[in-house]
Amino acid sequence: MSADETTRSILIVDDEASMIEFLQLLLQDEGFLVTAASSMTEARAQLKDNTFDLVLCDIMMPDGNGLDLLKEIKAADGRASVIMMTAYTSTKSAIEAMRLGAYQYVSKPFDVEELKVVVQKALEKTELVDENVYLRRELEQKYGFSNIIGRSRRMQEIFELIQRVAVTNSTVLLEGESGTGKELIARAIHYASPRSNRRFLSVNCGAMPETLLESELFGHERGAFTGAVRDKKGLFREASGGTLLLDEIGEMDPSMQVKLLRALQEKKVRRIGGHKEEPVDVRIIAATNQNLQEQIQLGTFREDLYYRINVIPIRLPALRERLEDIPILVDHFIKKYSNEMGIEPKRVSVDVMRQLEAYPWPGNVRELENVIERALALCSSDVLTTDDVPTQVLYGKSDRVTSIDLPAEGLDLEEYLESIRRQLMREALDRSRGVQTQAAELLGISFRSFRYYAKKLGLTGDSQSESEVGEDLEVRAAQS
Ligand SMILES: Nc1ncnc2c1ncn2[C@@H]1O[C@H](COP(=O)(O)OP(=O)(O)OP(=O)(O)O)[C@@H](O)[C@H]1O
Ligand SMILES: [Mg+2]
């Protein structure tokens, strides 16, 4: 046993002066900070004013029973380890002491070496408690609900929903564009769930070829394939008792989808090269920025898997669908990054805020976060101005949303709409390399409608006569 960098403090509670003296010498010698109390009253006063890592407490005290002190310590915060001591070996009080949360029970006279070991072990236990509390707090702070910002009605509804689903074991499907906070929400669900003291693991299903993903998820046995030099546990088993986030599930290979479906249905997995299936207890959260319904239509996502994972669907709104959240998100990121950079939080000019609220944010909250971080790093005054914001945010029109201002002199709406139609159809044709069926699909219109307008707007040299198309009901509907 040796003294280390941080001096640990020990309280000795005993009414016998010679015992206090003996323990004090022994433990001070080991480098501990030792305090003594010769009565329960004195001990209580010490505990009230100081923090101890360990309490060595006699059971028979003149002014009470040491077990009561043990109870009080455990009820207060339970951080310190407690070793109970007694001159009489009584199984009953030993059992009672352990039941009340004592670390150990020792009888006098003690073997000095043995006592040293017990003290050391008890202190290690306290350290572990400290570490766990610290880690837990850090994680909870980082991933707790308080870190998900949003006062819009949509976000409030989501908060309410995730708090309700967190306590269940149900599979959650998070849908939302890139950067809308899917992973953030997945973690918050995990840390608010009874599984929070087990692991949260996440895997990007789109980033790996099928065989690699299979071994990543289900594990493999040594020698199962070339390169499998040792056994691999697989994420399902590693996350046992915890939560597994299957990210970008929409990009999962169809044959892997079959295997995943089977694992989810049976709640069992089989390693590659393994012969038996093993039961697993994992809560699944799936996330995607694709439209799975559409993928089912296209035949790239299995409908049965969709129904298996779509138990509790949560759709995260794009940032442009909840503009009222922008000011508090800006505020949140300013605090976060000023703190990280060790600078005073800055204000945002009215002008910048107006621009931030007008920009369509194709990259959603992630993009906003990056813009604020960058602005803080660049800004030398205490107010963020338009100089600190990238030009695409100031003047940018994303390719998803176009903001249209009505010119002062007015415009010809029909003509304007035709020009937009022409522009989008030309782009769709370019993108599908002239294949009209594909271009039509990109625009969500029928092939016939596409062909009709293409001709009308002079986009192709289509040979079909207008009268022929004109007879088509669908086209007439589109025209009206
Ligand atoms: N409501 C929110 N409040 C605070 N921060 C948020 C919020 N939503 C997202 N963020 C932050 O934005 C960034 C992107 O979030 P996250 O990684 O969860 O998005 P995602 O939906 O998983 O994106 P992708 O589809 O690209 O993986 C993270 O830094 C996250 O902390
Ligand atoms: Mg993500």
Short mmCIF file of C-alpha atoms and ligand atoms in Angstrom, two decimals:
data_model
loop_
_atom_site.label_atom_id
_atom_site.label_comp_id
_atom_site.label_asym_id
_atom_site.label_seq_id
_atom_site.Cartn_x
_atom_site.Cartn_y
_atom_site.Cartn_z
CA MET A 1 0.00 0.00 0.00
CA SER A 2 1.49 3.38 -0.86
CA ALA A 3 0.43 6.98 -0.79
CA ASP A 4 -0.53 8.37 -4.18
CA GLU A 5 -0.96 11.83 -5.72
CA THR A 6 -4.31 12.55 -4.16
CA THR A 7 -4.32 12.10 -0.44
CA ARG A 8 -7.30 10.06 0.62
CA SER A 9 -8.97 10.95 3.87
CA ILE A 10 -10.13 8.48 6.48
CA LEU A 11 -12.31 9.00 9.53
CA ILE A 12 -11.79 6.69 12.52
CA VAL A 13 -14.69 6.41 14.92
CA ASP A 14 -13.82 4.62 18.15
CA ASP A 15 -14.19 5.42 21.82
CA GLU A 16 -11.00 3.64 22.79
CA ALA A 17 -8.04 6.07 22.78
CA SER A 18 -5.44 3.33 22.29
CA MET A 19 -7.29 1.97 19.26
CA ILE A 20 -7.48 5.45 17.70
CA GLU A 21 -3.80 5.95 18.32
CA PHE A 22 -2.91 2.58 16.80
CA LEU A 23 -4.99 3.09 13.66
CA GLN A 24 -3.90 6.70 13.28
CA LEU A 25 -0.22 5.73 13.29
CA LEU A 26 -0.77 2.81 10.97
CA LEU A 27 -2.80 4.73 8.40
CA GLN A 28 -0.83 7.99 8.54
CA ASP A 29 2.20 5.89 7.84
CA GLU A 30 0.51 4.76 4.68
CA GLY A 31 0.13 8.37 3.61
CA PHE A 32 -3.56 8.89 4.41
CA LEU A 33 -5.07 11.93 5.98
CA VAL A 34 -6.54 10.61 9.21
CA THR A 35 -9.16 12.24 11.44
CA ALA A 36 -10.45 10.71 14.66
CA ALA A 37 -13.76 10.92 16.50
CA SER A 38 -14.26 9.34 19.90
CA SER A 39 -18.04 9.58 20.01
CA MET A 40 -20.98 9.41 17.65
CA THR A 41 -21.66 13.10 18.21
CA GLU A 42 -18.12 14.01 17.26
CA ALA A 43 -18.29 11.71 14.22
CA ARG A 44 -21.51 13.35 13.03
CA ALA A 45 -19.94 16.79 13.35
CA GLN A 46 -16.92 15.66 11.31
CA LEU A 47 -19.10 14.08 8.63
CA LYS A 48 -21.15 17.22 8.38
CA ASP A 49 -18.15 19.45 7.72
CA ASN A 50 -15.85 17.19 5.70
CA THR A 51 -15.81 14.59 2.99
CA PHE A 52 -14.14 11.30 3.75
CA ASP A 53 -13.21 8.53 1.38
CA LEU A 54 -13.43 5.90 4.07
CA VAL A 55 -14.91 5.60 7.54
CA LEU A 56 -13.65 2.99 10.01
CA CYS A 57 -16.36 2.71 12.60
CA ASP A 58 -16.65 0.83 15.88
CA ILE A 59 -20.06 -0.68 16.53
CA MET A 60 -20.29 -0.32 20.33
CA MET A 61 -20.08 3.40 21.05
CA PRO A 62 -20.87 5.00 24.40
CA ASP A 63 -23.45 7.32 22.88
CA GLY A 64 -25.07 4.93 20.41
CA ASN A 65 -24.73 2.13 17.91
CA GLY A 66 -22.18 2.47 15.11
CA LEU A 67 -24.66 0.85 12.73
CA ASP A 68 -26.80 3.98 13.00
CA LEU A 69 -23.87 6.04 11.76
CA LEU A 70 -23.45 3.62 8.89
CA LYS A 71 -27.11 4.12 8.01
CA GLU A 72 -26.74 7.88 8.09
CA ILE A 73 -23.66 7.83 5.85
CA LYS A 74 -25.36 5.61 3.31
CA ALA A 75 -28.52 7.68 3.40
CA ALA A 76 -26.61 10.94 2.92
CA ASP A 77 -24.85 10.11 -0.35
CA GLY A 78 -23.34 6.71 0.19
CA ARG A 79 -20.12 7.73 -1.46
CA ALA A 80 -17.66 6.85 1.32
CA SER A 81 -16.88 3.20 1.95
CA VAL A 82 -17.48 2.12 5.52
CA ILE A 83 -15.66 -0.61 7.43
CA MET A 84 -17.31 -1.68 10.67
CA MET A 85 -15.17 -2.87 13.59
CA THR A 86 -16.05 -4.67 16.74
CA ALA A 87 -14.38 -6.43 19.60
CA TYR A 88 -16.99 -9.12 19.74
CA THR A 89 -17.57 -11.41 16.84
CA SER A 90 -21.26 -11.42 16.30
CA THR A 91 -22.58 -12.94 13.14
CA LYS A 92 -25.82 -11.08 13.58
CA SER A 93 -24.29 -7.62 13.61
CA ALA A 94 -21.88 -8.62 10.83
CA ILE A 95 -24.78 -9.57 8.61
CA GLU A 96 -26.66 -6.44 9.60
CA ALA A 97 -23.63 -4.26 8.78
CA MET A 98 -23.28 -5.79 5.32
CA ARG A 99 -26.99 -5.47 4.72
CA LEU A 100 -26.81 -1.77 5.54
CA GLY A 101 -24.10 -1.28 2.95
CA ALA A 102 -20.85 -1.61 4.89
CA TYR A 103 -17.91 -2.46 2.68
CA GLN A 104 -16.52 -4.92 5.21
CA TYR A 105 -16.80 -6.06 8.78
CA VAL A 106 -13.63 -6.71 10.79
CA SER A 107 -13.18 -8.01 14.34
CA LYS A 108 -10.61 -6.78 16.80
CA PRO A 109 -7.83 -7.51 17.31
CA PHE A 110 -6.96 -7.29 13.65
CA ASP A 111 -4.16 -8.65 11.62
CA VAL A 112 -2.34 -5.50 10.50
CA GLU A 113 -1.56 -6.73 7.00
CA GLU A 114 -5.10 -7.90 6.47
CA LEU A 115 -6.48 -4.58 7.64
CA LYS A 116 -4.21 -2.72 5.21
CA VAL A 117 -5.57 -4.77 2.34
CA VAL A 118 -9.18 -4.19 3.35
CA VAL A 119 -8.60 -0.43 3.68
CA GLN A 120 -6.96 -0.32 0.26
CA LYS A 121 -9.79 -2.25 -1.36
CA ALA A 122 -12.43 -0.10 0.30
CA LEU A 123 -10.72 3.04 -1.00
CA GLU A 124 -10.59 1.60 -4.50
CA LYS A 125 -14.32 1.03 -4.25
CA THR A 126 -14.88 4.70 -3.36
CA GLU A 127 -12.74 5.72 -6.29
CA LEU A 128 -14.81 3.55 -8.59
CA VAL A 129 -18.01 5.10 -7.29
CA ASP A 130 -16.55 8.56 -7.94
CA GLU A 131 -15.49 7.59 -11.41
CA ASN A 132 -18.87 6.11 -12.25
CA VAL A 133 -20.73 9.10 -10.92
CA TYR A 134 -18.45 11.38 -12.88
CA LEU A 135 -18.77 9.41 -16.10
CA ARG A 136 -22.51 9.05 -15.75
CA ARG A 137 -22.92 12.76 -15.12
CA GLU A 138 -20.72 13.59 -18.04
CA LEU A 139 -22.66 11.30 -20.35
CA GLU A 140 -26.02 12.45 -19.10
CA GLN A 141 -24.97 16.05 -19.55
CA LYS A 142 -23.69 15.37 -23.00
CA TYR A 143 -26.55 13.26 -24.23
CA GLY A 144 -29.43 14.19 -21.97
CA PHE A 145 -32.65 15.80 -23.07
CA SER A 146 -31.40 19.16 -21.91
CA ASN A 147 -29.02 19.16 -24.85
CA ILE A 148 -31.72 18.78 -27.42
CA ILE A 149 -32.83 22.27 -28.22
CA GLY A 150 -36.24 23.08 -29.62
CA ARG A 151 -39.26 25.01 -28.52
CA SER A 152 -41.28 24.57 -31.69
CA ARG A 153 -44.45 22.55 -31.34
CA ARG A 154 -42.98 19.78 -33.49
CA MET A 155 -39.95 19.46 -31.25
CA GLN A 156 -42.01 19.64 -28.07
CA GLU A 157 -44.09 16.75 -29.35
CA ILE A 158 -40.92 14.82 -30.07
CA PHE A 159 -39.58 15.44 -26.55
CA GLU A 160 -42.76 14.16 -25.09
CA LEU A 161 -42.74 11.12 -27.31
CA ILE A 162 -39.13 10.16 -26.67
CA GLN A 163 -39.59 10.45 -22.94
CA ARG A 164 -42.48 8.05 -23.16
CA VAL A 165 -40.71 5.56 -25.42
CA ALA A 166 -37.40 5.71 -23.55
CA VAL A 167 -38.72 3.54 -20.73
CA THR A 168 -40.01 0.88 -23.12
CA ASN A 169 -38.06 -1.66 -25.12
CA SER A 170 -39.79 -0.85 -28.39
CA THR A 171 -37.91 -0.43 -31.61
CA VAL A 172 -37.76 3.20 -32.72
CA LEU A 173 -37.41 4.38 -36.30
CA LEU A 174 -35.92 7.85 -36.64
CA GLU A 175 -36.51 9.49 -39.98
CA GLY A 176 -35.16 12.85 -40.96
CA GLU A 177 -32.86 14.68 -43.31
CA SER A 178 -29.14 14.75 -42.66
CA GLY A 179 -28.20 16.82 -39.62
CA THR A 180 -31.66 16.93 -38.03
CA GLY A 181 -30.45 15.25 -34.83
CA LYS A 182 -31.25 11.57 -35.33
CA GLU A 183 -28.17 10.35 -33.50
CA LEU A 184 -28.62 12.94 -30.76
CA ILE A 185 -32.15 11.70 -30.15
CA ALA A 186 -31.10 8.05 -30.28
CA ARG A 187 -28.54 8.66 -27.53
CA ALA A 188 -31.01 10.65 -25.46
CA ILE A 189 -33.46 7.75 -25.65
CA HIS A 190 -30.75 5.35 -24.50
CA TYR A 191 -29.57 7.51 -21.61
CA ALA A 192 -33.12 8.06 -20.40
CA SER A 193 -33.88 4.35 -20.53
CA PRO A 194 -33.39 1.62 -17.93
CA ARG A 195 -30.57 0.46 -20.22
CA SER A 196 -28.51 3.58 -19.59
CA ASN A 197 -25.84 1.84 -17.55
CA ARG A 198 -25.13 -0.53 -20.44
CA ARG A 199 -23.62 0.36 -23.77
CA PHE A 200 -24.95 2.48 -26.60
CA LEU A 201 -23.37 1.35 -29.86
CA SER A 202 -23.99 2.54 -33.36
CA VAL A 203 -23.18 1.22 -36.80
CA ASN A 204 -23.46 2.82 -40.21
CA CYS A 205 -25.20 0.18 -42.29
CA GLY A 206 -24.49 1.96 -45.56
CA ALA A 207 -20.76 2.22 -45.15
CA MET A 208 -19.88 -1.46 -45.45
CA PRO A 209 -20.26 -4.28 -47.92
CA GLU A 210 -22.66 -7.00 -46.86
CA THR A 211 -20.23 -9.60 -45.49
CA LEU A 212 -18.38 -7.03 -43.43
CA LEU A 213 -21.60 -5.67 -42.00
CA GLU A 214 -22.78 -9.16 -41.16
CA SER A 215 -19.66 -9.91 -39.17
CA GLU A 216 -19.80 -6.44 -37.60
CA LEU A 217 -23.36 -7.06 -36.40
CA PHE A 218 -23.38 -10.77 -35.64
CA GLY A 219 -19.68 -11.53 -35.14
CA HIS A 220 -17.70 -14.42 -36.56
CA GLU A 221 -15.70 -17.39 -35.47
CA ARG A 222 -12.02 -17.65 -36.03
CA GLY A 223 -11.29 -19.03 -39.46
CA ALA A 224 -14.86 -18.45 -40.72
CA PHE A 225 -13.41 -16.64 -43.72
CA THR A 226 -10.04 -15.47 -44.93
CA GLY A 227 -8.88 -12.78 -42.59
CA ALA A 228 -10.97 -13.92 -39.64
CA VAL A 229 -7.91 -14.46 -37.46
CA ARG A 230 -9.75 -14.30 -34.16
CA ASP A 231 -13.28 -14.62 -32.84
CA LYS A 232 -15.41 -11.51 -33.10
CA LYS A 233 -18.26 -10.88 -30.74
CA GLY A 234 -20.41 -8.69 -32.97
CA LEU A 235 -22.30 -5.53 -32.03
CA PHE A 236 -25.51 -7.31 -31.07
CA ARG A 237 -23.70 -9.11 -28.32
CA GLU A 238 -21.45 -6.21 -27.39
CA ALA A 239 -24.48 -4.01 -26.86
CA SER A 240 -26.12 -6.70 -24.75
CA GLY A 241 -28.48 -5.12 -22.24
CA GLY A 242 -28.00 -1.79 -24.00
CA THR A 243 -29.01 -0.10 -27.23
CA LEU A 244 -27.85 -0.53 -30.83
CA LEU A 245 -28.36 2.24 -33.38
CA LEU A 246 -28.63 0.92 -36.93
CA ASP A 247 -27.80 4.12 -38.77
CA GLU A 248 -28.56 4.69 -42.46
CA ILE A 249 -30.63 1.55 -42.47
CA GLY A 250 -32.09 2.53 -45.85
CA GLU A 251 -28.72 1.83 -47.42
CA MET A 252 -28.48 -1.71 -46.15
CA ASP A 253 -27.91 -4.38 -48.73
CA PRO A 254 -31.12 -6.35 -49.51
CA SER A 255 -29.63 -9.73 -48.61
CA MET A 256 -28.40 -8.30 -45.33
CA GLN A 257 -31.93 -7.01 -44.70
CA VAL A 258 -33.15 -10.61 -44.69
CA LYS A 259 -30.58 -11.60 -42.07
CA LEU A 260 -31.35 -8.59 -39.92
CA LEU A 261 -35.07 -9.24 -40.07
CA ARG A 262 -34.50 -12.78 -38.91
CA ALA A 263 -32.33 -11.66 -36.00
CA LEU A 264 -34.92 -9.09 -34.93
CA GLN A 265 -37.78 -11.54 -35.14
CA GLU A 266 -36.05 -14.37 -33.34
CA LYS A 267 -34.08 -12.13 -30.96
CA LYS A 268 -31.21 -14.48 -31.70
CA VAL A 269 -28.03 -14.13 -33.71
CA ARG A 270 -25.65 -16.59 -35.27
CA ARG A 271 -22.01 -15.69 -35.83
CA ILE A 272 -20.55 -16.25 -39.25
CA GLY A 273 -19.09 -19.73 -39.11
CA GLY A 274 -21.02 -20.51 -35.92
CA HIS A 275 -23.44 -23.37 -35.56
CA LYS A 276 -25.84 -22.28 -32.90
CA GLU A 277 -28.00 -19.22 -32.52
CA GLU A 278 -27.55 -17.27 -29.33
CA PRO A 279 -30.24 -15.14 -27.70
CA VAL A 280 -29.55 -11.41 -27.51
CA ASP A 281 -31.19 -8.64 -25.52
CA VAL A 282 -30.67 -5.38 -27.38
CA ARG A 283 -32.91 -2.42 -27.92
CA ILE A 284 -32.86 -1.40 -31.56
CA ILE A 285 -33.10 2.13 -32.86
CA ALA A 286 -32.97 2.52 -36.63
CA ALA A 287 -32.26 5.79 -38.41
CA THR A 288 -32.50 6.89 -42.00
CA ASN A 289 -32.47 10.06 -44.06
CA GLN A 290 -34.20 8.28 -46.92
CA ASN A 291 -37.85 7.74 -47.53
CA LEU A 292 -38.25 4.05 -46.79
CA GLN A 293 -41.79 3.89 -48.19
CA GLU A 294 -40.45 5.10 -51.50
CA GLN A 295 -37.64 2.56 -51.32
CA ILE A 296 -40.17 -0.17 -50.75
CA GLN A 297 -41.92 0.96 -53.93
CA LEU A 298 -38.61 0.88 -55.77
CA GLY A 299 -37.92 -2.57 -54.40
CA THR A 300 -34.70 -1.66 -52.57
CA PHE A 301 -36.08 -1.95 -49.05
CA ARG A 302 -37.98 -4.94 -47.73
CA GLU A 303 -41.50 -4.23 -46.64
CA ASP A 304 -41.43 -6.88 -43.90
CA LEU A 305 -38.29 -5.35 -42.37
CA TYR A 306 -39.91 -1.95 -42.56
CA TYR A 307 -42.89 -3.13 -40.53
CA ARG A 308 -40.56 -4.82 -38.04
CA ILE A 309 -38.59 -1.63 -37.34
CA ASN A 310 -41.39 0.87 -37.76
CA VAL A 311 -42.88 0.19 -34.33
CA ILE A 312 -42.48 3.74 -33.09
CA PRO A 313 -41.72 6.09 -35.95
CA ILE A 314 -40.32 9.51 -35.10
CA ARG A 315 -39.94 11.96 -37.95
CA LEU A 316 -37.53 14.76 -37.23
CA PRO A 317 -38.51 17.98 -38.96
CA ALA A 318 -36.03 19.78 -41.16
CA LEU A 319 -34.75 23.00 -39.64
CA ARG A 320 -36.58 25.10 -42.23
CA GLU A 321 -39.83 23.54 -41.01
CA ARG A 322 -39.24 24.96 -37.54
CA LEU A 323 -37.78 28.39 -38.04
CA GLU A 324 -38.75 29.47 -34.53
CA ASP A 325 -36.04 27.16 -33.17
CA ILE A 326 -33.25 28.98 -34.96
CA PRO A 327 -32.69 31.76 -32.36
CA ILE A 328 -32.43 29.35 -29.41
CA LEU A 329 -30.22 26.97 -31.38
CA VAL A 330 -27.96 29.91 -32.26
CA ASP A 331 -27.86 30.87 -28.61
CA HIS A 332 -27.09 27.29 -27.58
CA PHE A 333 -24.21 26.90 -30.05
CA ILE A 334 -22.78 30.30 -29.16
CA LYS A 335 -22.65 29.25 -25.50
CA LYS A 336 -21.25 25.83 -26.37
CA TYR A 337 -18.44 27.08 -28.62
CA SER A 338 -17.54 30.21 -26.64
CA ASN A 339 -17.12 27.93 -23.68
CA GLU A 340 -14.94 25.52 -25.68
CA MET A 341 -12.87 28.36 -27.09
CA GLY A 342 -12.59 30.03 -23.69
CA ILE A 343 -14.05 33.32 -24.91
CA GLU A 344 -16.94 35.49 -23.77
CA PRO A 345 -20.22 34.60 -25.51
CA LYS A 346 -20.94 36.97 -28.40
CA ARG A 347 -24.15 38.58 -29.52
CA VAL A 348 -25.69 38.25 -32.97
CA SER A 349 -26.62 41.29 -35.00
CA VAL A 350 -30.27 41.65 -35.96
CA ASP A 351 -29.26 41.50 -39.59
CA VAL A 352 -27.44 38.18 -39.20
CA MET A 353 -30.33 36.67 -37.29
CA ARG A 354 -32.72 37.66 -40.06
CA GLN A 355 -30.46 36.01 -42.64
CA LEU A 356 -30.13 32.87 -40.55
CA GLU A 357 -33.89 32.63 -40.34
CA ALA A 358 -34.28 33.10 -44.09
CA TYR A 359 -31.74 30.50 -45.18
CA PRO A 360 -33.22 27.07 -46.02
CA TRP A 361 -30.49 25.05 -44.21
CA PRO A 362 -30.15 21.98 -46.43
CA GLY A 363 -27.65 20.59 -43.87
CA ASN A 364 -30.06 21.35 -41.01
CA VAL A 365 -28.84 21.78 -37.42
CA ARG A 366 -25.38 20.44 -38.23
CA GLU A 367 -24.93 23.14 -40.85
CA LEU A 368 -26.14 25.82 -38.45
CA GLU A 369 -23.78 24.53 -35.77
CA ASN A 370 -20.84 24.70 -38.18
CA VAL A 371 -21.75 28.22 -39.28
CA ILE A 372 -21.85 29.44 -35.68
CA GLU A 373 -18.61 27.72 -34.74
CA ARG A 374 -16.87 29.24 -37.74
CA ALA A 375 -18.34 32.68 -37.12
CA LEU A 376 -17.14 32.66 -33.52
CA ALA A 377 -13.66 31.68 -34.59
CA LEU A 378 -13.52 34.47 -37.17
CA CYS A 379 -15.23 37.28 -35.30
CA SER A 380 -12.92 39.67 -33.50
CA SER A 381 -15.55 41.96 -31.97
CA ASP A 382 -18.25 40.98 -29.53
CA VAL A 383 -21.06 40.97 -32.09
CA LEU A 384 -21.40 38.50 -34.97
CA THR A 385 -22.07 40.42 -38.15
CA THR A 386 -22.74 39.44 -41.77
CA ASP A 387 -18.95 39.52 -42.32
CA ASP A 388 -18.64 36.44 -40.12
CA VAL A 389 -21.24 34.38 -41.96
CA PRO A 390 -20.52 32.44 -45.19
CA THR A 391 -21.94 34.06 -48.31
CA GLN A 392 -24.08 31.08 -49.24
CA VAL A 393 -26.01 31.64 -46.03
CA LEU A 394 -26.46 35.31 -46.80
CA TYR A 395 -27.46 35.02 -50.42
CA GLY A 396 -27.69 31.31 -50.87
CA LYS A 397 -30.68 29.72 -52.40
CA SER A 398 -30.41 26.04 -51.75
CA ASP A 399 -31.34 23.74 -54.58
CA ARG A 400 -34.18 22.37 -52.49
CA VAL A 401 -36.07 25.52 -51.75
CA THR A 402 -36.29 28.67 -53.76
CA SER A 403 -37.49 31.77 -52.10
CA ILE A 404 -39.36 33.95 -54.54
CA ASP A 405 -39.96 37.62 -54.08
CA LEU A 406 -42.77 39.27 -55.98
CA PRO A 407 -41.15 42.10 -57.94
CA ALA A 408 -42.51 45.59 -57.28
CA GLU A 409 -43.81 45.81 -60.85
CA GLY A 410 -45.62 42.46 -60.54
CA LEU A 411 -45.19 39.46 -62.87
CA ASP A 412 -47.01 37.16 -65.27
CA LEU A 413 -47.67 34.12 -63.08
CA GLU A 414 -48.38 31.66 -65.89
CA GLU A 415 -45.26 32.62 -67.74
CA TYR A 416 -43.22 32.47 -64.55
CA LEU A 417 -44.51 28.98 -63.71
CA GLU A 418 -43.76 27.82 -67.26
CA SER A 419 -40.20 29.03 -66.89
CA ILE A 420 -39.80 27.09 -63.66
CA ARG A 421 -41.32 24.02 -65.32
CA ARG A 422 -38.93 24.33 -68.23
CA GLN A 423 -35.93 24.74 -65.91
CA LEU A 424 -36.77 21.72 -63.76
CA MET A 425 -37.62 19.51 -66.72
CA ARG A 426 -34.36 20.39 -68.42
CA GLU A 427 -32.47 19.58 -65.23
CA ALA A 428 -34.32 16.28 -64.84
CA LEU A 429 -33.50 15.36 -68.45
CA ASP A 430 -29.85 16.19 -67.88
CA ARG A 431 -29.71 14.15 -64.76
CA SER A 432 -31.32 11.14 -66.39
CA ARG A 433 -29.17 11.54 -69.49
CA GLY A 434 -32.15 12.16 -71.73
CA VAL A 435 -34.17 9.14 -70.58
CA GLN A 436 -37.68 10.61 -70.37
CA THR A 437 -39.23 7.92 -68.18
CA GLN A 438 -36.56 8.55 -65.56
CA ALA A 439 -36.87 12.31 -65.85
CA ALA A 440 -40.62 11.98 -65.35
CA GLU A 441 -40.04 9.88 -62.25
CA LEU A 442 -37.68 12.48 -60.82
CA LEU A 443 -40.45 15.05 -61.14
CA GLY A 444 -43.21 12.80 -59.88
CA ILE A 445 -45.29 13.07 -63.06
CA SER A 446 -46.39 10.48 -65.56
CA PHE A 447 -44.38 9.76 -68.68
CA ARG A 448 -47.24 11.01 -70.83
CA SER A 449 -47.40 14.34 -69.02
CA PHE A 450 -43.68 14.70 -69.28
CA ARG A 451 -43.73 14.03 -73.02
CA TYR A 452 -46.56 16.46 -73.54
CA TYR A 453 -44.80 19.34 -71.78
CA ALA A 454 -41.43 18.50 -73.26
CA LYS A 455 -42.93 18.99 -76.67
CA LYS A 456 -44.87 22.07 -75.72
CA LEU A 457 -41.86 23.76 -74.19
CA GLY A 458 -39.61 22.70 -77.02
CA LEU A 459 -37.34 20.54 -74.93
CA THR A 460 -37.15 17.57 -77.29
CA GLY A 461 -37.85 16.80 -80.90
CA ASP A 462 -40.54 14.30 -79.96
CA SER A 463 -42.37 12.95 -83.01
CA GLN A 464 -45.68 12.25 -81.28
CA SER A 465 -48.42 14.57 -82.43
CA GLU A 466 -50.01 16.92 -79.99
CA SER A 467 -53.54 15.77 -80.80
CA GLU A 468 -52.56 12.22 -79.91
CA VAL A 469 -51.40 13.29 -76.51
CA GLY A 470 -54.23 15.71 -76.12
CA GLU A 471 -56.62 12.83 -76.00
CA ASP A 472 -55.01 11.55 -72.86
CA LEU A 473 -57.18 12.22 -69.85
CA GLU A 474 -54.25 12.52 -67.52
CA VAL A 475 -52.72 15.24 -69.59
CA ARG A 476 -55.96 17.13 -69.69
CA ALA A 477 -56.12 16.90 -65.93
CA ALA A 478 -52.57 18.22 -65.70
CA GLN A 479 -53.43 21.09 -68.02
CA SER A 480 -56.46 22.26 -66.15
N1 LIG B 1 -32.24 19.82 -31.52
C1 LIG B 1 -30.92 19.94 -31.43
N2 LIG B 1 -30.37 20.63 -30.42
C2 LIG B 1 -29.04 20.76 -30.32
N3 LIG B 1 -28.15 20.24 -31.17
C3 LIG B 1 -28.62 19.53 -32.20
C4 LIG B 1 -30.03 19.34 -32.39
N4 LIG B 1 -30.21 18.59 -33.49
C5 LIG B 1 -28.99 18.33 -33.98
N5 LIG B 1 -28.03 18.89 -33.21
C6 LIG B 1 -26.58 18.83 -33.46
O1 LIG B 1 -26.38 18.78 -34.86
C7 LIG B 1 -25.37 17.84 -35.20
C8 LIG B 1 -25.94 16.77 -36.09
O2 LIG B 1 -26.83 15.94 -35.35
P1 LIG B 1 -26.91 14.36 -35.57
O3 LIG B 1 -25.56 13.80 -35.82
O4 LIG B 1 -27.69 13.79 -34.46
O5 LIG B 1 -27.75 14.37 -36.92
P2 LIG B 1 -28.21 13.15 -37.84
O6 LIG B 1 -29.65 13.34 -38.09
O7 LIG B 1 -27.77 11.86 -37.23
O8 LIG B 1 -27.42 13.45 -39.19
P3 LIG B 1 -26.92 12.42 -40.35
O9 LIG B 1 -28.16 11.94 -41.06
O10 LIG B 1 -26.09 13.28 -41.23
O11 LIG B 1 -26.17 11.34 -39.68
C9 LIG B 1 -24.82 17.31 -33.90
O12 LIG B 1 -23.68 18.04 -33.53
C10 LIG B 1 -25.95 17.55 -32.92
O13 LIG B 1 -25.44 17.72 -31.63
MG MG B 2 -26.43 10.40 -37.96
#
